[in-house]
mmCIF file of C-alpha atoms in Angstrom:
data_model
loop_
_atom_site.group_PDB
_atom_site.id
_atom_site.type_symbol
_atom_site.label_atom_id
_atom_site.label_comp_id
_atom_site.label_asym_id
_atom_site.label_seq_id
_atom_site.Cartn_x
_atom_site.Cartn_y
_atom_site.Cartn_z
ATOM 1 C CA MET A 1 -31.330 17.067 137.435
ATOM 2 C CA TYR A 2 -33.839 19.775 136.610
ATOM 3 C CA PRO A 3 -32.787 23.357 137.320
ATOM 4 C CA ALA A 4 -34.368 24.759 140.476
ATOM 5 C CA ALA A 5 -37.831 26.286 140.113
ATOM 6 C CA THR A 6 -38.507 24.830 136.685
ATOM 7 C CA ILE A 7 -40.441 21.666 137.424
ATOM 8 C CA LEU A 8 -43.757 21.150 139.113
ATOM 9 C CA ARG A 9 -43.567 17.472 140.076
ATOM 10 C CA GLY A 10 -47.257 16.879 140.574
ATOM 11 C CA PRO A 11 -50.493 18.514 141.617
ATOM 12 C CA THR A 12 -49.640 18.356 145.323
ATOM 13 C CA SER A 13 -46.171 19.839 144.986
ATOM 14 C CA ALA A 14 -45.797 23.580 145.419
ATOM 15 C CA PRO A 15 -43.555 25.361 142.909
ATOM 16 C CA GLN A 16 -40.254 26.506 144.331
ATOM 17 C CA THR A 17 -39.342 30.178 144.570
ATOM 18 C CA MET A 18 -38.609 31.526 141.108
ATOM 19 C CA THR A 19 -36.003 34.092 140.187
ATOM 20 C CA SER A 20 -36.614 37.062 137.880
ATOM 21 C CA MET A 21 -34.753 35.152 135.163
ATOM 22 C CA ASP A 22 -37.160 32.209 135.532
ATOM 23 C CA LEU A 23 -40.131 34.532 135.085
ATOM 24 C CA GLN A 24 -38.754 35.647 131.704
ATOM 25 C CA GLN A 25 -38.476 32.079 130.403
ATOM 26 C CA PRO A 26 -41.490 30.552 128.616
ATOM 27 C CA CYS A 27 -43.201 27.790 130.566
ATOM 28 C CA VAL A 28 -44.034 24.467 128.879
ATOM 29 C CA LEU A 29 -46.355 21.954 130.546
ATOM 30 C CA VAL A 30 -45.671 18.333 129.520
ATOM 31 C CA VAL A 31 -48.659 16.003 129.998
ATOM 32 C CA ASP A 32 -48.001 12.299 129.387
ATOM 33 C CA ASP A 33 -48.726 9.135 131.363
ATOM 34 C CA ASP A 34 -45.399 7.576 130.303
ATOM 35 C CA PRO A 35 -42.948 8.641 133.058
ATOM 36 C CA ASP A 36 -39.846 7.915 130.977
ATOM 37 C CA LEU A 37 -41.047 9.920 127.988
ATOM 38 C CA ARG A 38 -42.307 12.700 130.239
ATOM 39 C CA LYS A 39 -38.898 12.915 131.911
ATOM 40 C CA LEU A 40 -37.058 12.803 128.573
ATOM 41 C CA ILE A 41 -39.111 15.648 127.103
ATOM 42 C CA GLY A 42 -38.944 17.666 130.307
ATOM 43 C CA GLU A 43 -35.175 17.370 130.612
ATOM 44 C CA PHE A 44 -34.636 18.194 126.936
ATOM 45 C CA LEU A 45 -36.803 21.323 127.008
ATOM 46 C CA SER A 46 -35.348 22.403 130.344
ATOM 47 C CA ALA A 47 -31.828 22.030 128.947
ATOM 48 C CA HIS A 48 -32.816 24.417 126.152
ATOM 49 C CA GLY A 49 -33.922 27.206 128.454
ATOM 50 C CA TYR A 50 -37.591 26.537 129.152
ATOM 51 C CA GLN A 51 -39.357 26.295 132.473
ATOM 52 C CA VAL A 52 -41.015 22.878 132.489
ATOM 53 C CA ASP A 53 -43.954 21.643 134.552
ATOM 54 C CA MET A 54 -45.126 18.039 134.281
ATOM 55 C CA ALA A 55 -48.336 16.078 134.761
ATOM 56 C CA GLU A 56 -49.213 12.440 134.134
ATOM 57 C CA ASN A 57 -52.896 12.961 133.341
ATOM 58 C CA VAL A 58 -55.450 15.653 132.587
ATOM 59 C CA ALA A 59 -56.478 16.096 136.221
ATOM 60 C CA GLU A 60 -52.867 16.822 137.179
ATOM 61 C CA MET A 61 -52.581 19.119 134.172
ATOM 62 C CA ARG A 62 -55.414 21.277 135.502
ATOM 63 C CA CYS A 63 -53.853 21.393 138.963
ATOM 64 C CA ALA A 64 -50.521 22.425 137.449
ATOM 65 C CA MET A 65 -52.208 25.145 135.369
ATOM 66 C CA ALA A 66 -53.900 26.518 138.475
ATOM 67 C CA GLN A 67 -50.485 27.004 140.078
ATOM 68 C CA ARG A 68 -48.681 28.363 137.038
ATOM 69 C CA ARG A 69 -50.155 29.245 133.646
ATOM 70 C CA PRO A 70 -48.076 27.654 130.862
ATOM 71 C CA ASP A 71 -47.277 29.342 127.571
ATOM 72 C CA LEU A 72 -47.549 26.007 125.745
ATOM 73 C CA ILE A 73 -48.745 22.472 126.519
ATOM 74 C CA VAL A 74 -47.264 19.273 125.084
ATOM 75 C CA LEU A 75 -50.239 16.917 125.417
ATOM 76 C CA ASP A 76 -50.411 13.151 124.938
ATOM 77 C CA VAL A 77 -53.559 11.853 123.255
ATOM 78 C CA MET A 78 -54.054 8.435 124.854
ATOM 79 C CA MET A 79 -54.052 8.616 128.658
ATOM 80 C CA PRO A 80 -56.086 6.918 131.406
ATOM 81 C CA GLY A 81 -59.197 8.826 132.392
ATOM 82 C CA GLU A 82 -59.858 11.918 130.298
ATOM 83 C CA ASP A 83 -57.915 11.705 127.047
ATOM 84 C CA GLY A 84 -55.874 14.384 125.337
ATOM 85 C CA LEU A 85 -58.456 15.093 122.639
ATOM 86 C CA SER A 86 -61.079 15.941 125.247
ATOM 87 C CA ALA A 87 -58.575 18.120 127.106
ATOM 88 C CA ALA A 88 -57.562 19.934 123.907
ATOM 89 C CA ARG A 89 -61.208 20.604 123.075
ATOM 90 C CA ALA A 90 -61.791 22.057 126.543
ATOM 91 C CA LEU A 91 -58.654 24.199 126.341
ATOM 92 C CA ALA A 92 -59.695 25.569 122.943
ATOM 93 C CA SER A 93 -62.961 26.797 124.464
ATOM 94 C CA GLU A 94 -61.128 28.861 127.089
ATOM 95 C CA ARG A 95 -60.256 32.466 126.470
ATOM 96 C CA GLY A 96 -56.510 33.042 126.122
ATOM 97 C CA SER A 97 -55.700 29.335 126.276
ATOM 98 C CA PRO A 98 -52.052 28.289 125.751
ATOM 99 C CA ALA A 99 -50.845 26.767 122.510
ATOM 100 C CA VAL A 100 -51.124 22.959 122.347
ATOM 101 C CA ILE A 101 -48.884 20.410 120.629
ATOM 102 C CA MET A 102 -50.417 16.941 120.651
ATOM 103 C CA LEU A 103 -48.318 13.762 120.804
ATOM 104 C CA SER A 104 -49.769 10.423 119.766
ATOM 105 C CA ALA A 105 -48.846 6.954 118.615
ATOM 106 C CA LEU A 106 -51.709 7.435 116.147
ATOM 107 C CA GLY A 107 -49.875 9.269 113.418
ATOM 108 C CA ASN A 108 -51.892 8.910 110.221
ATOM 109 C CA ASP A 109 -53.397 11.906 108.440
ATOM 110 C CA THR A 110 -56.896 11.321 109.817
ATOM 111 C CA ASP A 111 -55.690 11.312 113.420
ATOM 112 C CA ARG A 112 -53.650 14.463 112.831
ATOM 113 C CA ILE A 113 -56.644 16.233 111.348
ATOM 114 C CA ILE A 114 -58.882 15.196 114.252
ATOM 115 C CA GLY A 115 -56.315 16.584 116.678
ATOM 116 C CA LEU A 116 -56.221 19.896 114.842
ATOM 117 C CA GLU A 117 -60.006 20.014 114.544
ATOM 118 C CA VAL A 118 -60.531 19.738 118.300
ATOM 119 C CA GLY A 119 -58.221 22.687 118.913
ATOM 120 C CA ALA A 120 -54.571 21.600 118.892
ATOM 121 C CA ASP A 121 -52.129 23.957 117.175
ATOM 122 C CA ASP A 122 -49.752 21.204 116.081
ATOM 123 C CA TYR A 123 -49.566 17.402 116.096
ATOM 124 C CA LEU A 124 -46.569 15.062 116.293
ATOM 125 C CA ALA A 125 -46.578 11.285 115.948
ATOM 126 C CA LYS A 126 -44.715 9.160 118.474
ATOM 127 C CA PRO A 127 -41.908 8.357 118.606
ATOM 128 C CA CYS A 128 -40.745 11.848 117.721
ATOM 129 C CA ASN A 129 -37.308 13.371 117.499
ATOM 130 C CA PRO A 130 -36.847 15.661 120.533
ATOM 131 C CA ARG A 131 -35.189 18.224 118.270
ATOM 132 C CA GLU A 132 -38.248 18.320 116.034
ATOM 133 C CA LEU A 133 -40.465 18.814 119.078
ATOM 134 C CA LEU A 134 -38.164 21.610 120.263
ATOM 135 C CA ALA A 135 -38.356 23.260 116.831
ATOM 136 C CA ARG A 136 -42.152 23.172 116.909
ATOM 137 C CA VAL A 137 -42.279 24.528 120.458
ATOM 138 C CA ARG A 138 -40.010 27.386 119.413
ATOM 139 C CA ALA A 139 -42.062 28.071 116.282
ATOM 140 C CA LEU A 140 -45.387 28.261 118.128
ATOM 141 C CA LEU A 141 -43.994 30.447 120.905
ATOM 142 C CA ARG A 142 -42.229 32.671 118.384
ATOM 143 C CA ARG A 143 -45.420 33.255 116.419
ATOM 144 C CA SER A 144 -47.349 34.004 119.587
ATOM 145 C CA GLN A 145 -44.735 36.507 120.729
ATOM 146 C CA ALA A 146 -44.469 38.116 117.302
ATOM 147 C CA SER A 147 -48.246 38.456 117.127
ATOM 148 C CA ASN A 148 -48.260 40.416 120.368
ATOM 149 C CA GLU A 149 -45.217 42.545 119.557
ATOM 150 C CA GLN A 150 -46.227 43.490 116.023
ATOM 151 C CA ALA A 151 -49.642 44.801 117.031
ATOM 152 C CA ASP A 152 -49.350 48.332 118.391
ATOM 153 C CA GLN A 153 -51.880 50.088 120.578
ATOM 154 C CA ARG A 154 -53.214 52.188 117.684
ATOM 155 C CA GLY A 155 -55.032 50.550 114.841
ATOM 156 C CA ASN A 156 -55.113 47.159 116.524
ATOM 157 C CA VAL A 157 -58.851 46.603 115.988
ATOM 158 C CA TYR A 158 -60.285 45.371 112.687
ATOM 159 C CA GLU A 159 -63.987 45.804 111.902
ATOM 160 C CA PHE A 160 -65.772 43.784 109.221
ATOM 161 C CA ALA A 161 -69.513 43.240 108.672
ATOM 162 C CA GLY A 162 -70.197 44.403 112.228
ATOM 163 C CA TRP A 163 -67.591 42.075 113.744
ATOM 164 C CA ARG A 164 -64.569 43.392 115.652
ATOM 165 C CA LEU A 165 -61.214 41.667 116.087
ATOM 166 C CA ASP A 166 -58.727 43.146 118.564
ATOM 167 C CA VAL A 167 -55.410 41.558 117.628
ATOM 168 C CA VAL A 168 -53.618 42.730 120.776
ATOM 169 C CA ARG A 169 -56.204 41.367 123.194
ATOM 170 C CA ARG A 170 -56.994 38.434 120.856
ATOM 171 C CA ASP A 171 -60.629 39.415 121.306
ATOM 172 C CA LEU A 172 -63.288 38.672 118.669
ATOM 173 C CA ARG A 173 -66.765 40.179 119.120
ATOM 174 C CA ASP A 174 -69.834 39.428 117.039
ATOM 175 C CA PRO A 175 -72.132 42.261 115.855
ATOM 176 C CA THR A 176 -74.017 42.140 119.184
ATOM 177 C CA GLY A 177 -70.809 42.432 121.212
ATOM 178 C CA ILE A 178 -70.637 38.798 122.366
ATOM 179 C CA PHE A 179 -67.109 37.415 122.813
ATOM 180 C CA ILE A 180 -66.166 34.502 120.530
ATOM 181 C CA ASN A 181 -63.348 32.281 121.750
ATOM 182 C CA LEU A 182 -60.730 31.305 119.160
ATOM 183 C CA SER A 183 -57.910 28.795 119.304
ATOM 184 C CA ASP A 184 -54.430 30.001 118.361
ATOM 185 C CA GLY A 185 -54.821 28.529 114.880
ATOM 186 C CA GLU A 186 -58.249 30.071 114.308
ATOM 187 C CA PHE A 187 -57.030 33.456 115.521
ATOM 188 C CA ALA A 188 -54.002 33.317 113.197
ATOM 189 C CA LEU A 189 -56.225 32.490 110.216
ATOM 190 C CA LEU A 190 -58.807 35.181 110.958
ATOM 191 C CA ARG A 191 -56.073 37.751 111.449
ATOM 192 C CA THR A 192 -54.637 36.752 108.079
ATOM 193 C CA PHE A 193 -58.036 37.202 106.419
ATOM 194 C CA VAL A 194 -58.685 40.646 107.932
ATOM 195 C CA GLU A 195 -55.189 41.781 106.939
ATOM 196 C CA HIS A 196 -55.835 40.607 103.344
ATOM 197 C CA PRO A 197 -59.580 41.203 102.823
ATOM 198 C CA GLN A 198 -61.481 40.604 99.578
ATOM 199 C CA ARG A 199 -58.518 38.741 98.163
ATOM 200 C CA VAL A 200 -58.283 35.046 97.324
ATOM 201 C CA LEU A 201 -55.660 33.369 99.501
ATOM 202 C CA SER A 202 -54.361 29.953 98.510
ATOM 203 C CA ARG A 203 -53.651 27.272 101.092
ATOM 204 C CA ASP A 204 -49.929 27.876 100.638
ATOM 205 C CA GLN A 205 -50.401 31.588 101.321
ATOM 206 C CA LEU A 206 -52.468 30.834 104.411
ATOM 207 C CA LEU A 207 -49.757 28.476 105.631
ATOM 208 C CA ASP A 208 -47.137 31.173 105.071
ATOM 209 C CA TYR A 209 -49.094 34.020 106.640
ATOM 210 C CA ALA A 210 -50.842 32.243 109.501
ATOM 211 C CA ARG A 211 -48.606 29.385 110.544
ATOM 212 C CA GLY A 212 -45.251 29.826 108.858
ATOM 213 C CA ARG A 213 -43.274 27.001 107.316
ATOM 214 C CA ASP A 214 -41.827 25.749 110.616
ATOM 215 C CA THR A 215 -44.412 23.029 111.074
ATOM 216 C CA ASP A 216 -45.580 20.040 109.062
ATOM 217 C CA VAL A 217 -49.113 21.194 108.297
ATOM 218 C CA TYR A 218 -51.170 19.675 105.525
ATOM 219 C CA ASP A 219 -53.619 21.470 103.237
ATOM 220 C CA ARG A 220 -56.521 19.587 104.834
ATOM 221 C CA ALA A 221 -55.458 20.909 108.244
ATOM 222 C CA ILE A 222 -56.040 24.450 106.960
ATOM 223 C CA ASP A 223 -59.437 23.316 105.646
ATOM 224 C CA SER A 224 -60.309 21.957 109.086
ATOM 225 C CA GLN A 225 -59.259 25.149 110.857
ATOM 226 C CA ILE A 226 -61.313 27.267 108.465
ATOM 227 C CA SER A 227 -64.300 24.944 108.876
ATOM 228 C CA ARG A 228 -64.163 25.423 112.656
ATOM 229 C CA LEU A 229 -63.781 29.182 112.262
ATOM 230 C CA ARG A 230 -66.789 29.303 109.953
ATOM 231 C CA ARG A 231 -68.906 27.286 112.386
ATOM 232 C CA LYS A 232 -68.152 29.717 115.204
ATOM 233 C CA ILE A 233 -69.082 32.657 112.995
ATOM 234 C CA ASN A 234 -72.198 31.023 111.553
ATOM 235 C CA GLU A 235 -73.517 30.249 115.036
ATOM 236 C CA ARG A 236 -73.977 34.026 115.396
ATOM 237 C CA VAL A 237 -74.886 35.173 111.902
ATOM 238 C CA HIS A 238 -76.023 33.382 108.774
ATOM 239 C CA THR A 239 -74.204 35.619 106.310
ATOM 240 C CA GLU A 240 -71.322 34.116 104.364
ATOM 241 C CA LEU A 241 -68.110 35.857 105.410
ATOM 242 C CA ILE A 242 -65.429 33.412 104.255
ATOM 243 C CA ARG A 243 -65.963 32.011 100.774
ATOM 244 C CA THR A 244 -64.355 28.941 99.264
ATOM 245 C CA VAL A 245 -63.035 29.723 95.781
ATOM 246 C CA ARG A 246 -62.836 26.400 93.989
ATOM 247 C CA ASN A 247 -59.318 25.282 93.061
ATOM 248 C CA GLU A 248 -57.906 28.568 94.343
ATOM 249 C CA GLY A 249 -58.406 28.980 98.086
ATOM 250 C CA TYR A 250 -60.454 31.182 100.401
ATOM 251 C CA MET A 251 -61.519 34.824 100.555
ATOM 252 C CA LEU A 252 -62.919 37.116 103.250
ATOM 253 C CA LEU A 253 -65.867 38.753 101.490
ATOM 254 C CA PRO A 254 -66.590 41.970 103.449
ATOM 255 C CA GLY A 255 -64.387 45.028 103.457
ATOM 256 C CA VAL A 256 -62.320 45.682 106.574
ATOM 257 C CA SER A 257 -61.718 48.907 108.485
ATOM 258 C CA ARG A 258 -58.805 49.304 110.876
ATOM 259 C CA LEU A 259 -59.779 51.340 113.917
#
C-alpha cells in the first residue's frame, strides 16, 4: 500500500490532505502507460521516502502537475497519444520546469542523445534496475538542492557580454532583458562556464562540474547540451560566446563579472 497523501491516482482524483512532513519530501511524478511498471516504480520510490504521483499518459501528467508541482518526473518515451519526447520538449520550454528522467525500451546511444537533446536531464533504458533509477533520482534532486543552497543572495548574478545569469532564480536574460528558458542541464552547463570563464574545460571537467559522476552520461551528451545552449544564445545575438577548442573542450570567451 502507498503511504497516505503520497499518490495521486489519476487526473480526476483529488490529493489527500498532506502533513507537514509530506510537504518536506520531494515529489516524483511517474508517467508510464504500463500499470505494472508504474506501480513498481511508484512503490519503490515511495518506500524510499518520496511523495509519488502517477499518470498513465501525458494528458494525465499535465492534470497531475496542475494539482501538485513535482520536483522530478520519470517519463516513459513510448506512450499512446503524445509521446514522452514531445512532453519532454514542452517541459524544457517552461520556466522552472522539473528535472526529467526518461525511460525507454530504445536504449542505444542515438536514442539516449535524442532524449537529452529534447530536454531530458537523464535517460535510462528499460528494463532498468530500480536501485539505479533511485540513485539517479537522488543525484538529480541533490544537484538541484545544492545549486539553490550554495548560491547566496549576494553575488548571485553573473554578467557576461551583456547577458545576465541569476543562479538563485535560475534566470537568464539576453542583452535586451528578454528571459531565456533553460533546461536543468543547460543551466548547469552555463553556470559552470560563468564560474570558470575564459578557460578551456574538457568534457570530463564539464561532467564533473555540471552533472557530477552519479549518472551515465556520454561525451556526446555534453556536446548535445552545449549545442542546444548555443542555439538559444545565437537566436538572440550572433556573437560567438562558447568556443569549441579542438581536441580539448569548450571555453566561454567573454569575461564575467559577479554582481
